mmCIF file of C-alpha atoms and ligand atoms in Angstrom:
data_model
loop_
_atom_site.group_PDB
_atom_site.id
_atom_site.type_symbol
_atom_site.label_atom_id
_atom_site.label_comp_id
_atom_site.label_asym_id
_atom_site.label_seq_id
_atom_site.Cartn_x
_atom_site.Cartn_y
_atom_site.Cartn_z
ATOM 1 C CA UNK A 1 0.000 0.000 0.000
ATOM 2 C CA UNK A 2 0.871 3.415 -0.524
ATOM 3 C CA UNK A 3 1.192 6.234 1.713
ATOM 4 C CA UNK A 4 -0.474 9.380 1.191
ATOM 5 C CA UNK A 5 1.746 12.046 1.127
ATOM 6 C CA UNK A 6 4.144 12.230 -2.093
ATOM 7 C CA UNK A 7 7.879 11.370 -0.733
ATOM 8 C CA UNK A 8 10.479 13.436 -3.675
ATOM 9 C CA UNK A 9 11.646 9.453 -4.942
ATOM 10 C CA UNK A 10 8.405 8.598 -5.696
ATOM 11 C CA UNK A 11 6.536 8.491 -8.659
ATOM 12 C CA UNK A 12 4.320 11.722 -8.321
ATOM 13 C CA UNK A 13 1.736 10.803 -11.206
ATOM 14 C CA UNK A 14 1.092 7.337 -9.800
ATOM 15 C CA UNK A 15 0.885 8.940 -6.266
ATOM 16 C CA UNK A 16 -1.363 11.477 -7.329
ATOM 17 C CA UNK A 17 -3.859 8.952 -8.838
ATOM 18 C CA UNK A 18 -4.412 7.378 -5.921
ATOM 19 C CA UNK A 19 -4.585 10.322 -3.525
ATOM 20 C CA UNK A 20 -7.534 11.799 -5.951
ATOM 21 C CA UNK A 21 -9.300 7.720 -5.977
ATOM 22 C CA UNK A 22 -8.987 7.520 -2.008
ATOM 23 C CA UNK A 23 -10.673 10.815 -1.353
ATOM 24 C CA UNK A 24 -13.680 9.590 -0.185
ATOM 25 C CA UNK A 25 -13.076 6.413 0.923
ATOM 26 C CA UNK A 26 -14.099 4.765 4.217
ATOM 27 C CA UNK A 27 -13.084 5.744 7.579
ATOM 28 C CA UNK A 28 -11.762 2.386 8.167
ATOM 29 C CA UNK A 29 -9.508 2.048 5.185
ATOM 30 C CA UNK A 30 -8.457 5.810 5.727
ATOM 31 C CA UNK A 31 -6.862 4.644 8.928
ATOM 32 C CA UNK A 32 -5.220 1.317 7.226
ATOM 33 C CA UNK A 33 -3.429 4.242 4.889
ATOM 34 C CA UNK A 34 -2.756 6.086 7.766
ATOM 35 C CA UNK A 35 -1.103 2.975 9.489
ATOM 36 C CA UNK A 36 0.446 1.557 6.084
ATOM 37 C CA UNK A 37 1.896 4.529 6.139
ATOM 38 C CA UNK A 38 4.813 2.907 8.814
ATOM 39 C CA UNK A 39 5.899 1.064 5.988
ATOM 40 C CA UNK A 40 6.973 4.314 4.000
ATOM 41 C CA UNK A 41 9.116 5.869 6.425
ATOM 42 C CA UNK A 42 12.264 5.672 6.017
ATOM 43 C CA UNK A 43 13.652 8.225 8.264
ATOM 44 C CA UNK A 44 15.454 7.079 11.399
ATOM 45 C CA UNK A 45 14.326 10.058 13.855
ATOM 46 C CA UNK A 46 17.137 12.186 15.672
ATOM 47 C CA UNK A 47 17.189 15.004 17.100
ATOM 48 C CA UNK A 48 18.543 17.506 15.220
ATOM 49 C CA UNK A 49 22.447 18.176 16.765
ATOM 50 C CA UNK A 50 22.641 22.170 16.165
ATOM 51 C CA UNK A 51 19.773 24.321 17.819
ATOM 52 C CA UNK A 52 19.372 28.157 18.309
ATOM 53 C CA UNK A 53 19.344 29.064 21.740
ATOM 54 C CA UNK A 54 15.985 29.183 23.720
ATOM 55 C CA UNK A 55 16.806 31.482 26.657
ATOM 56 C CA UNK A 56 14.712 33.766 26.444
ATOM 57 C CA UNK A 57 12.515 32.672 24.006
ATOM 58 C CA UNK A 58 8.643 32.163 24.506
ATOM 59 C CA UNK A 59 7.068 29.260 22.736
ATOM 60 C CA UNK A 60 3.563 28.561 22.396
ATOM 61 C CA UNK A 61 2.318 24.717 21.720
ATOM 62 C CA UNK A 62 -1.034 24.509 21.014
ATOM 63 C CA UNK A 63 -2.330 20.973 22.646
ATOM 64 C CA UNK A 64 0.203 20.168 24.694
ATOM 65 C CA UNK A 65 -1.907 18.585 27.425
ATOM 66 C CA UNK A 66 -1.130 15.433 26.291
ATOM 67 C CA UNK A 67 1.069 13.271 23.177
ATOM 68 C CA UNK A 68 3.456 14.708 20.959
ATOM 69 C CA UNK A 69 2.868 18.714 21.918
ATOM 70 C CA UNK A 70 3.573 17.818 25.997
ATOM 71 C CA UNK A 71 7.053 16.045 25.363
ATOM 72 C CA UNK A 72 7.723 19.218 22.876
ATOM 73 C CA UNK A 73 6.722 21.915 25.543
ATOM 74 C CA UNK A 74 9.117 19.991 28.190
ATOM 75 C CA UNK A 75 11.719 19.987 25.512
ATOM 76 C CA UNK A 76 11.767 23.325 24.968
ATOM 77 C CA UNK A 77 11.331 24.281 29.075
ATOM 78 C CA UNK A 78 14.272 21.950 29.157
ATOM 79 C CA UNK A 79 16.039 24.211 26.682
ATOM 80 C CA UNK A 80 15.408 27.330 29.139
ATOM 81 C CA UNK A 81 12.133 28.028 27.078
ATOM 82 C CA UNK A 82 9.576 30.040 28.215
ATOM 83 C CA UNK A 83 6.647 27.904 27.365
ATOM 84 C CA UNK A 84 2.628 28.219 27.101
ATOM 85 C CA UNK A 85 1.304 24.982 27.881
ATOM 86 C CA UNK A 86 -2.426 24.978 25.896
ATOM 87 C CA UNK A 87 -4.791 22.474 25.805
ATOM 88 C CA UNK A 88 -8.752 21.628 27.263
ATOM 89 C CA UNK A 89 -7.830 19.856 30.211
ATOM 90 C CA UNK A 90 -6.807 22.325 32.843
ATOM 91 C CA UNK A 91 -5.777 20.311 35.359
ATOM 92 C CA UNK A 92 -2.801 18.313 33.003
ATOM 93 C CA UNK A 93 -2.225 21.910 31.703
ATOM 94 C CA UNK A 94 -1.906 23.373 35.094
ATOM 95 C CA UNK A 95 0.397 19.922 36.318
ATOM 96 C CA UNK A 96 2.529 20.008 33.087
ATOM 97 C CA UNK A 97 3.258 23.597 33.761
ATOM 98 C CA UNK A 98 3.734 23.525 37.096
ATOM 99 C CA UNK A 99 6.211 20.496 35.977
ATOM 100 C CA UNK A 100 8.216 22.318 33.662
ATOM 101 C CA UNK A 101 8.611 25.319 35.577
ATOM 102 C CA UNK A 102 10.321 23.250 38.501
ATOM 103 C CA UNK A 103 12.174 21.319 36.190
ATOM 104 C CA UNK A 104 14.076 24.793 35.021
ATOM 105 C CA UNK A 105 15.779 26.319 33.164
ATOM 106 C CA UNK A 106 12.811 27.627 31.519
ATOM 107 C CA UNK A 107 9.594 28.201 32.868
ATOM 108 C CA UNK A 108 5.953 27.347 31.820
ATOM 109 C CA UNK A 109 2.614 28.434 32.104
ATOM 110 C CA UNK A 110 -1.031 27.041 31.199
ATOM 111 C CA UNK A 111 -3.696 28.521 29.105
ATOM 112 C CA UNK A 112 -6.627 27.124 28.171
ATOM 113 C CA UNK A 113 -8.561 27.462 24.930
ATOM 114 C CA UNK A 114 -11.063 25.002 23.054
ATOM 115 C CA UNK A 115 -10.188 25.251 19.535
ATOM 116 C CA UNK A 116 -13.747 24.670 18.401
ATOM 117 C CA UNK A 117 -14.785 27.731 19.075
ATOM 118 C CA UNK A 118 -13.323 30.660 16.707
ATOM 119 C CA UNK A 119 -14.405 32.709 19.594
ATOM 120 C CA UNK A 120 -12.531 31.309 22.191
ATOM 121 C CA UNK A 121 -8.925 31.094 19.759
ATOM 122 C CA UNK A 122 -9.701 34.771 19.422
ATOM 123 C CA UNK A 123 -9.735 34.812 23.181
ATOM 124 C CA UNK A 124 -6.934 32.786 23.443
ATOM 125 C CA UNK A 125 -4.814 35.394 21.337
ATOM 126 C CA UNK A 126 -5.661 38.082 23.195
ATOM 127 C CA UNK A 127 -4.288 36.538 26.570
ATOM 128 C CA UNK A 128 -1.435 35.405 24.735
ATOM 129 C CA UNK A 129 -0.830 38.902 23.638
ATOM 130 C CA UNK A 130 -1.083 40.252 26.741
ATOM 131 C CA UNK A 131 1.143 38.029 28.442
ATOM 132 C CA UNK A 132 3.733 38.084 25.665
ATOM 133 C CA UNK A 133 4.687 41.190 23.335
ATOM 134 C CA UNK A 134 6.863 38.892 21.658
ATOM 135 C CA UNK A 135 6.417 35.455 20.434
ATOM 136 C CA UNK A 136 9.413 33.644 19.060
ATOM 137 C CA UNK A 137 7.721 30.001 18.658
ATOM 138 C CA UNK A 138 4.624 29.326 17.893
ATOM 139 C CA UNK A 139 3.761 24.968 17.572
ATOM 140 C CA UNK A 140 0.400 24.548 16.204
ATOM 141 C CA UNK A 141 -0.468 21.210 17.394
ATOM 142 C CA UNK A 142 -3.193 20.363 18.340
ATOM 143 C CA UNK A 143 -5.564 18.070 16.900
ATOM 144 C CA UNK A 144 -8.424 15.400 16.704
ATOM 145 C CA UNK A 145 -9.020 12.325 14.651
ATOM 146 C CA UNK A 146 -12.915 11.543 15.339
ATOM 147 C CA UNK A 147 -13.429 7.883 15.917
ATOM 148 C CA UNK A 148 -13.890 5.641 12.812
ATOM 149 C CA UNK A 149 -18.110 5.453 12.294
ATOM 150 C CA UNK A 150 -18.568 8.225 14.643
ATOM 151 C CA UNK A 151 -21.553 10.798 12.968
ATOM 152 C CA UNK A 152 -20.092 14.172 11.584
ATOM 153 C CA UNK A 153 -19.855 16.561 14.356
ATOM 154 C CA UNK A 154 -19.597 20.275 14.150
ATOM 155 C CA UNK A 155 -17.493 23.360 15.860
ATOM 156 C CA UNK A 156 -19.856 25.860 18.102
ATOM 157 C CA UNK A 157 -19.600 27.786 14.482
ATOM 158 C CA UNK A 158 -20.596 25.284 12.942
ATOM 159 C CA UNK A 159 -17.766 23.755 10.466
ATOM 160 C CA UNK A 160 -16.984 20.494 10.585
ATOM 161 C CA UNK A 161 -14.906 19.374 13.513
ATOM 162 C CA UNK A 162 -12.086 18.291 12.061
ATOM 163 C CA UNK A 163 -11.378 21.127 9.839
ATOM 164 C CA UNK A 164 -12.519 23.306 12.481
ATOM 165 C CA UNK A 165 -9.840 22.101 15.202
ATOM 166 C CA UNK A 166 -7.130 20.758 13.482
ATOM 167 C CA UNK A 167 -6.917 23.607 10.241
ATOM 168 C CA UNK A 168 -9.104 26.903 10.882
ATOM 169 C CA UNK A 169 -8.424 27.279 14.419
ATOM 170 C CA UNK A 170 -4.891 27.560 13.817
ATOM 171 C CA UNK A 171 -5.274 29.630 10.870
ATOM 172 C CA UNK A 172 -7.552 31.939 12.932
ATOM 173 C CA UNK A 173 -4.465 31.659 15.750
ATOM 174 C CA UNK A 174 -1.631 32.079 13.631
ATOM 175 C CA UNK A 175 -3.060 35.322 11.679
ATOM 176 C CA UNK A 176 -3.867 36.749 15.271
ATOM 177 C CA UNK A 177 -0.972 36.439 17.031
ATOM 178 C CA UNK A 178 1.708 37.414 13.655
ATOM 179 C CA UNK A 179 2.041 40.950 14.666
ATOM 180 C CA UNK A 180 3.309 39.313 18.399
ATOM 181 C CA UNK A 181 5.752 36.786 15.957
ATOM 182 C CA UNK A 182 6.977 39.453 14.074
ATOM 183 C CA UNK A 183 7.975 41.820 17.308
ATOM 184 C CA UNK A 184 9.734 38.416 18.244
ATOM 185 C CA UNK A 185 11.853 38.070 14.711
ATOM 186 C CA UNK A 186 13.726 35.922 14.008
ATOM 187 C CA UNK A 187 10.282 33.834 14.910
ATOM 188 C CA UNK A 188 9.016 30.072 13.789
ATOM 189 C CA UNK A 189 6.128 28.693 13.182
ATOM 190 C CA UNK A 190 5.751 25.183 12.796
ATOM 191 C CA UNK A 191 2.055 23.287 11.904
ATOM 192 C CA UNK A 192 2.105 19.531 12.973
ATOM 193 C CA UNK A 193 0.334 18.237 9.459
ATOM 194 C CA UNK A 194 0.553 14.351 9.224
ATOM 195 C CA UNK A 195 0.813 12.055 5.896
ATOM 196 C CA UNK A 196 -2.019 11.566 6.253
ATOM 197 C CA UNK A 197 -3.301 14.344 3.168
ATOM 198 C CA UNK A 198 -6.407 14.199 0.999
ATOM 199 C CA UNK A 199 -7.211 17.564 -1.147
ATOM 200 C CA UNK A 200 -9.978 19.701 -0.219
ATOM 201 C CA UNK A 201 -13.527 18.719 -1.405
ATOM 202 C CA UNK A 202 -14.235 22.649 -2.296
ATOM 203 C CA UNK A 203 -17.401 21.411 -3.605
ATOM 204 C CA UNK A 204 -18.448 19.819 -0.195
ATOM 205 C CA UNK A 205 -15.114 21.263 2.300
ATOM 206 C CA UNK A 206 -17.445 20.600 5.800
ATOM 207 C CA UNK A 207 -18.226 17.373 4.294
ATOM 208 C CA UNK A 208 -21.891 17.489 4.822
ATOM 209 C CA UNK A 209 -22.499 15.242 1.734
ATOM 210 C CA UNK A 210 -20.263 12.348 2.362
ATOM 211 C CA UNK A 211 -18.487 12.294 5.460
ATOM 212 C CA UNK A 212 -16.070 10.139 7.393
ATOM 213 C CA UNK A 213 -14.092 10.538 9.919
ATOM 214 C CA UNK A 214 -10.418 9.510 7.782
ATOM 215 C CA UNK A 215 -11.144 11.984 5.200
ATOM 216 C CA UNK A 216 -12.243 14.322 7.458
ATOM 217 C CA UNK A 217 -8.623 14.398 9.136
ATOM 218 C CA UNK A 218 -6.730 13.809 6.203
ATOM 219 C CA UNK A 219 -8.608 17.335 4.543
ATOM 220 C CA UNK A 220 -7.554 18.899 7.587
ATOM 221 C CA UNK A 221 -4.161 17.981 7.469
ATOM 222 C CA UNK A 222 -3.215 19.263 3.792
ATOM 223 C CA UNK A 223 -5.362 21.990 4.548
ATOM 224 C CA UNK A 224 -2.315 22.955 7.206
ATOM 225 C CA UNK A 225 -0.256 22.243 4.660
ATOM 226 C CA UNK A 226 -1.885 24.573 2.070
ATOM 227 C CA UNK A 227 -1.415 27.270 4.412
ATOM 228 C CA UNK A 228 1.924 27.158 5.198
ATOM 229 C CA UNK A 229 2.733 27.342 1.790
ATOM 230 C CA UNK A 230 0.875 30.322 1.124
ATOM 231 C CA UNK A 231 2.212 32.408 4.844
ATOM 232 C CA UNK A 232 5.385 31.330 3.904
ATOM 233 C CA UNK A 233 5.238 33.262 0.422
ATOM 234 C CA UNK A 234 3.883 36.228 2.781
ATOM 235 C CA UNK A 235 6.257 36.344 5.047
ATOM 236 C CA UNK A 236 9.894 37.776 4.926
ATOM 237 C CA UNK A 237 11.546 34.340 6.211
ATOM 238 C CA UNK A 238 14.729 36.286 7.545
ATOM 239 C CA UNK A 239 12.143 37.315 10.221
ATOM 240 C CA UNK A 240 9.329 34.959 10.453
ATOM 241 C CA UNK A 241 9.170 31.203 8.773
ATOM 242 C CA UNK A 242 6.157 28.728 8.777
ATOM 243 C CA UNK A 243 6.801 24.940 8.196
ATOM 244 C CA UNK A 244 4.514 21.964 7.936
ATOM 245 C CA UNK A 245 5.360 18.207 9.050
ATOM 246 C CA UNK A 246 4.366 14.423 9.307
ATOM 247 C CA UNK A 247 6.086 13.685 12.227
ATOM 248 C CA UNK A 248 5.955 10.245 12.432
ATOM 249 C CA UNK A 249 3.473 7.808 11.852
ATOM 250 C CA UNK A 250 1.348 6.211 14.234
ATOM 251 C CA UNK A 251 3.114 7.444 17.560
ATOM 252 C CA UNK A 252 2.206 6.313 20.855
ATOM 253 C CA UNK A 253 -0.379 9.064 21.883
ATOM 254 C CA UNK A 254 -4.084 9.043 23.228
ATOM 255 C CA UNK A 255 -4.715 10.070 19.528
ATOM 256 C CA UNK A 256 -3.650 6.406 18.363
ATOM 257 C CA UNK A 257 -4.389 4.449 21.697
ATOM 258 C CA UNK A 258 -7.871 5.504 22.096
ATOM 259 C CA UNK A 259 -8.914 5.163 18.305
ATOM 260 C CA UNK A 260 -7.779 1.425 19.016
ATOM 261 C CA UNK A 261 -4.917 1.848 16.797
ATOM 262 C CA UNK A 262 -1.514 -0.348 17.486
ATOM 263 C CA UNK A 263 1.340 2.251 17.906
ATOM 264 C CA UNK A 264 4.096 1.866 15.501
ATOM 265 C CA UNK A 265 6.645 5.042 16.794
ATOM 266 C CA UNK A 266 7.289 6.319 19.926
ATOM 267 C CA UNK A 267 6.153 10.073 20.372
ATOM 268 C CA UNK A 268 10.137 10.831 20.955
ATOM 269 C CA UNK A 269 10.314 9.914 16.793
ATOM 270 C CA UNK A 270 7.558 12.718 16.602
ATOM 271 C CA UNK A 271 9.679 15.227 18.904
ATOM 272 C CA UNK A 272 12.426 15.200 17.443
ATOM 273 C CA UNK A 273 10.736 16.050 14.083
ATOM 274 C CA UNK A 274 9.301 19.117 15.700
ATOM 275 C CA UNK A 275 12.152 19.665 17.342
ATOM 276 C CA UNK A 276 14.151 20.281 14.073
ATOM 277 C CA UNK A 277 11.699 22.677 13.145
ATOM 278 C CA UNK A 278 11.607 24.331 16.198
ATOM 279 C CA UNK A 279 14.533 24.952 16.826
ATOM 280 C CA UNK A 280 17.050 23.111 14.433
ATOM 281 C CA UNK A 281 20.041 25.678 13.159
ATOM 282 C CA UNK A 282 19.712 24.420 9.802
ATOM 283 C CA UNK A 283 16.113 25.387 9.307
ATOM 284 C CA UNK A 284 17.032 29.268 10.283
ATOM 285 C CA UNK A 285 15.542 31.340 7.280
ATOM 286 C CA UNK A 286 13.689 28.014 4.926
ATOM 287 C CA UNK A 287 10.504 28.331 4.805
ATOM 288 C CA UNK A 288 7.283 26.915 2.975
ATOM 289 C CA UNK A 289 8.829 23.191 3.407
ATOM 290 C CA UNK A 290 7.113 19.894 4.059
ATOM 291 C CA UNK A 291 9.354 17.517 6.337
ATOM 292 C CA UNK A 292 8.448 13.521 6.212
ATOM 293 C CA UNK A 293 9.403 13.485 10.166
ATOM 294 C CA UNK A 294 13.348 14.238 9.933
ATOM 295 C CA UNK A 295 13.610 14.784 5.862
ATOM 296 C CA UNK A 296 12.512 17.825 3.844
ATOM 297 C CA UNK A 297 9.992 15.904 1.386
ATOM 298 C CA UNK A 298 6.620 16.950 -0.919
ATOM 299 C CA UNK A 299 3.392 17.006 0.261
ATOM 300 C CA UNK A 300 0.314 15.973 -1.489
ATOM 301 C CA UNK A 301 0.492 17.961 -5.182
ATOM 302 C CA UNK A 302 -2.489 20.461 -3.876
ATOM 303 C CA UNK A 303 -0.479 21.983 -1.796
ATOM 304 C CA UNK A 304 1.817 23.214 -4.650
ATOM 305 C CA UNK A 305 -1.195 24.421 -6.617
ATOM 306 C CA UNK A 306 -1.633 28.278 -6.558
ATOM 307 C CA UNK A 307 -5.199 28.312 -7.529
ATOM 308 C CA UNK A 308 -6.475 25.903 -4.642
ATOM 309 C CA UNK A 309 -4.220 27.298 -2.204
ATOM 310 C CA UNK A 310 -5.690 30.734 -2.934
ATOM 311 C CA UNK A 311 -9.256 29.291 -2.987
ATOM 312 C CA UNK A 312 -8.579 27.745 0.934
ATOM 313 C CA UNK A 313 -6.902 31.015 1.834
ATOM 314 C CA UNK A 314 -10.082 33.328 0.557
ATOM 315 C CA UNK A 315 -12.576 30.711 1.955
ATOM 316 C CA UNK A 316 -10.587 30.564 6.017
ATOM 317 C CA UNK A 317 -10.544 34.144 5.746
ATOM 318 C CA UNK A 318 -14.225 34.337 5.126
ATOM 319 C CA UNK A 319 -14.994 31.738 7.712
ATOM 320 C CA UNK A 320 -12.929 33.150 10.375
ATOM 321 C CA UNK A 321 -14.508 36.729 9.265
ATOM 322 C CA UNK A 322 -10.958 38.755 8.844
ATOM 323 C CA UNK A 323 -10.059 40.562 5.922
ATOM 324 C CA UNK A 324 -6.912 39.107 3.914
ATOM 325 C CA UNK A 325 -3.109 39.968 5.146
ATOM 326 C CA UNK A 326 -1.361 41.817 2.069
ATOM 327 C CA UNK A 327 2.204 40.436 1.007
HETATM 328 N N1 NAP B 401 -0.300 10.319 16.802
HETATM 329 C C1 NAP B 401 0.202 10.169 15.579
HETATM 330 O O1 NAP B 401 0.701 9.094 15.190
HETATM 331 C C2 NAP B 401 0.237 11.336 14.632
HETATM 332 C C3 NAP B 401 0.711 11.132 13.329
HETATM 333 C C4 NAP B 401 0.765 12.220 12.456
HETATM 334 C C5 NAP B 401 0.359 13.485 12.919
HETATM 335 N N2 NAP B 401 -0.100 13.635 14.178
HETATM 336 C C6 NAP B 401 -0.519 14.988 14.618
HETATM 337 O O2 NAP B 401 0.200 15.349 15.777
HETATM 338 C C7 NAP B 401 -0.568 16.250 16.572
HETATM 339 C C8 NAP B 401 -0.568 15.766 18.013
HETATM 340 O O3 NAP B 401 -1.190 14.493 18.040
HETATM 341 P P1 NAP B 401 -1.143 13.542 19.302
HETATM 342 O O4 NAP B 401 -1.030 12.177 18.773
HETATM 343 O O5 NAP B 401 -0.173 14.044 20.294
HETATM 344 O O6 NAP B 401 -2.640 13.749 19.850
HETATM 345 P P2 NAP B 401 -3.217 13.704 21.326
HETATM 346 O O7 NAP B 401 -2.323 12.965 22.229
HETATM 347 O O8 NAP B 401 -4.618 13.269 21.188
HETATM 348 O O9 NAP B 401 -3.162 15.251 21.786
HETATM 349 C C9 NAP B 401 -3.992 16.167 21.179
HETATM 350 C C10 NAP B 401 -3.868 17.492 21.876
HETATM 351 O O10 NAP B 401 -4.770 18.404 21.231
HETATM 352 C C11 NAP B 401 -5.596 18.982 22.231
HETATM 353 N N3 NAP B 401 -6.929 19.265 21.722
HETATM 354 C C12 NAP B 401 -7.784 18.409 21.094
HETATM 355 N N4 NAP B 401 -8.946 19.031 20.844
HETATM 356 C C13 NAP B 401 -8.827 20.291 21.282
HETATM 357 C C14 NAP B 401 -9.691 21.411 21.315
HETATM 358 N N5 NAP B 401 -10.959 21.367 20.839
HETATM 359 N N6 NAP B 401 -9.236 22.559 21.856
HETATM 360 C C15 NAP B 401 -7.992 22.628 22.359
HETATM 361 N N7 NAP B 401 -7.134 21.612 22.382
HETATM 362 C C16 NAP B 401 -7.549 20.448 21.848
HETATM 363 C C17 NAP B 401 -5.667 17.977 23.347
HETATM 364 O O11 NAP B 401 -6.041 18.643 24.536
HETATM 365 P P3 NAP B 401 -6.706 17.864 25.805
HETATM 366 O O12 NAP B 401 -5.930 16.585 25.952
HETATM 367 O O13 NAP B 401 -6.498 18.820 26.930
HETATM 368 O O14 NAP B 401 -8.127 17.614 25.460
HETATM 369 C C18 NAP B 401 -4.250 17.454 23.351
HETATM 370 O O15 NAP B 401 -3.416 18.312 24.082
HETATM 371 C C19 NAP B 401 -1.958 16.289 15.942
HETATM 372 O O16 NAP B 401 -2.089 17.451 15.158
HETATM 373 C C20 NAP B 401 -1.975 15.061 15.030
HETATM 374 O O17 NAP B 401 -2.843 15.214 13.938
HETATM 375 C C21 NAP B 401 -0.161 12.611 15.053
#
C-alpha cells in the first residue's frame, strides 16, 4: 500500500492517482493508509544536533496537554524556554506547567482554549498577547481524529470538527498572534500536518455530503499544509518562517491508543521532528517546506497548486470573518 503524502523518490503521477481515488473512501480504510503509512518511512528520527538558543525565548504549543505537543513543551522548558502549555484539560495543563517550571531552566505556564470555538482562539490570542509582546515560537499542534463510524460533528460555528480544530483554528491563531511573531523576529512557526493528506472537497469542504471521519482528518491535514505554503510566500523568512510536518506515523499518543490503533513510533520519533523545526540551526531562514518526520519531502500535489491554495486562503478568511493579510 501506498502512503499518502508524495515522498520526492516517488513516482508523483502514480501517487497522485491514488490520492484523488482515495478521497472519499471509508473511515476504516483511511486509517489502514494512515497505518500503512509505517511502511513508507524511512527516516530514522534524531534530534537535530545544532539548535538556536531558547533562553529567552517564549514558545507557544497549542495541545500540549497530552502526546506529541507535551514532550515538545518539556523539551523546549528543558532548553530554558519560556513555554505556554495549551490544551482543554486544565488540570494536566496546570500539572505540566507547574512540571516544567520546577524542572528549570525555563519556565511554563497554562492557558486554556477550546479550539472549536473561533471565539474562544480569538480569546486565546488576546491573553497570549497580553502576556507576551513577543512570540518567538509558535507549535500549532493540536488536533483530533474523530473515531472511525462516529456521525459528523460540528465546531460551536458550525464547520466540521475536524477542519474546524485541526486547520481553521490555527489559521484563525496564527493570523492573530503574527504581529506578536513578528515583534519576536527571528520567529518560527511550525504546523504539525501528518501524511495523512487528501485535497480539499471545495465542492463539499465541511463534508456534509459524504463524510467520514479519515477523510475528514486527512482534509484537515493538507489543509495545514496549504497554508503554510501560502504564509510562507507572505512572510519575509529572515524574520518569520512557517513549516509543515508528518512527524511520524502512528506514535504512541491518546490520539492512536484511544482510536484502538496499534502504535508503531514512539512520540520521541515525533519530537524530534518538531524539534528540528523548532529549533534546528539548519532550518534558520527556509521556509514553505514539508518535512516527512526528519527529511525535507513533498506534500500531497495540492499543496503546490496556486489556484487551490488561494481558494482555501479566501474561503478561512471568510470563515474566520478577517479581511486578507497583504504580502
Ligand atoms: N499520533 C500520531 O501518530 C500522529 C501522526 C501524524 C500526525 N499527528 C498529529 O500530531 C498532533 C498531536 O497528536 P497527538 O497524537 O499528540 O494527539 P493527542 O495525544 O490526542 O493530543 C492532542 C492534543 O490536542 C488537544 N486538543 C484536542 N482538541 C482540542 C480542542 N478542541 N481545543 C484545544 N485543544 C484540543 C488535546 O487537549 P486535551 O488533551 O487537553 O483535550 C491534546 O493536548 C496532531 O495534530 C496530530 O494530527 C499525530
Amino acid at each position: 500500500m501506498a502512503c499518502e503524502w508524495v515522498p520526492e523518490a516517488a513516482n508523483p503521477r502514480k501517487l497522485i492517482g491514488t490520492i484523488t481515488r482515495r478521497s472519499r473512501v471509508p473511515a476504516l480504510k483511511s486509517l489502514l493508509l494512515l497505518l500503512s503509512c509505517a511502511l513508507c518511512a524511512v527516516a530514522v528520527a534524531a534530534a537535530p544536533t545544532s539548535v538556536i538558543d531558547m533562553h529567552g525565548r517564549t514558545a507557544l504549543v497549542t495541545g500540549s496537554t497530552s502526546g506529541l505537543g507535551e514532550v515538545v513543551a518539556r523539551r523546549l522548558g528543558g532548553m530554558g524556554a519560556t513555554v505556554i502549555v495549551h490544551g482543554l484539560d486544565e488540570a494536566r495543563g496546570r500539572a505540566i506547567a507547574a512540571e516544567i517550571t520546577s524542572a528549570g531552566p525555563g519556565r511554563a505556564t497554562f492557558e486554556p482554549g477550546d479550539l472549536s470555538s473561533l471565539e474562544e482562539v480569538r480569546k486565546l490570542a488576546a491573553r497570549v498577547r497580553a502576556a507576551h509582546p513577543r512570540l518567538h515560537l509558535l507549535i500549532n499542534n493540536a488536533g483530533i481524529l474523530a473515531k472511525s463510524g462516529e456521525p459528523r460533528r460540528e465546531s460551536k460555528d458550525g464547520h466540521e470538527l475536524s477542519f474546524a480544530i485541526n486547520y481553521l483554528s490555527h489559521f484563525l491563531l496564527t493570523r492573530e498572534l503574527l504581529p506578536q511573531l513578528e515583534a519576536g523576529a527571528p520567529a518560527r512557526i511550525v504546523n504539525v500536518a501528518s501524511g495523512a493528506q487528501t485535497p480539499m472537497h471545495f465542492d463539499d469542504i465541511m463534508l456534509e455530503r459524504a463524510y467520514d471521519s479519515g477523510t475528514a482528518y486527512a482534509q484537515s491535514k493538507l489543509a495545514q499544509v496549504l497554508f503554510t505554503v501560502s504564509l510562507a510566500q507572505m512572510l519575509d523568512p529572515a524574520r518569520v518562517t512557517v513549516n509543515a510536518l508528518h512527524p511520524a506515523t502512528m506514535m504512541n499518543t491518546p490520539m492512536v491508543i484511544d482510536n484502538g490503533l496499534k502504535p508503531r513510533s514512539s512520540v520521541e520519533d515525533g519530537a524530534n521532528a518538531v524539534m528540528q523545526l523548532a529549533v534546528g540551526s539548519a532550518l534558520t531562514g527556509r521556509s514553505g517546506l514539508f518535512f516527512n518526520q526528519m527529511n525535507e519531502s513533498r506534500a500531497n500535489a495540492q499543496a503546490y497548486d496556486a489556484g487551490a491554495r488561494k481558494r482555501l486562503w479566501d474561503l478561512s478568511v471568510a470563515l474566520t470573518g478577517k479581511r486578507p493579510r497583504q504580502p
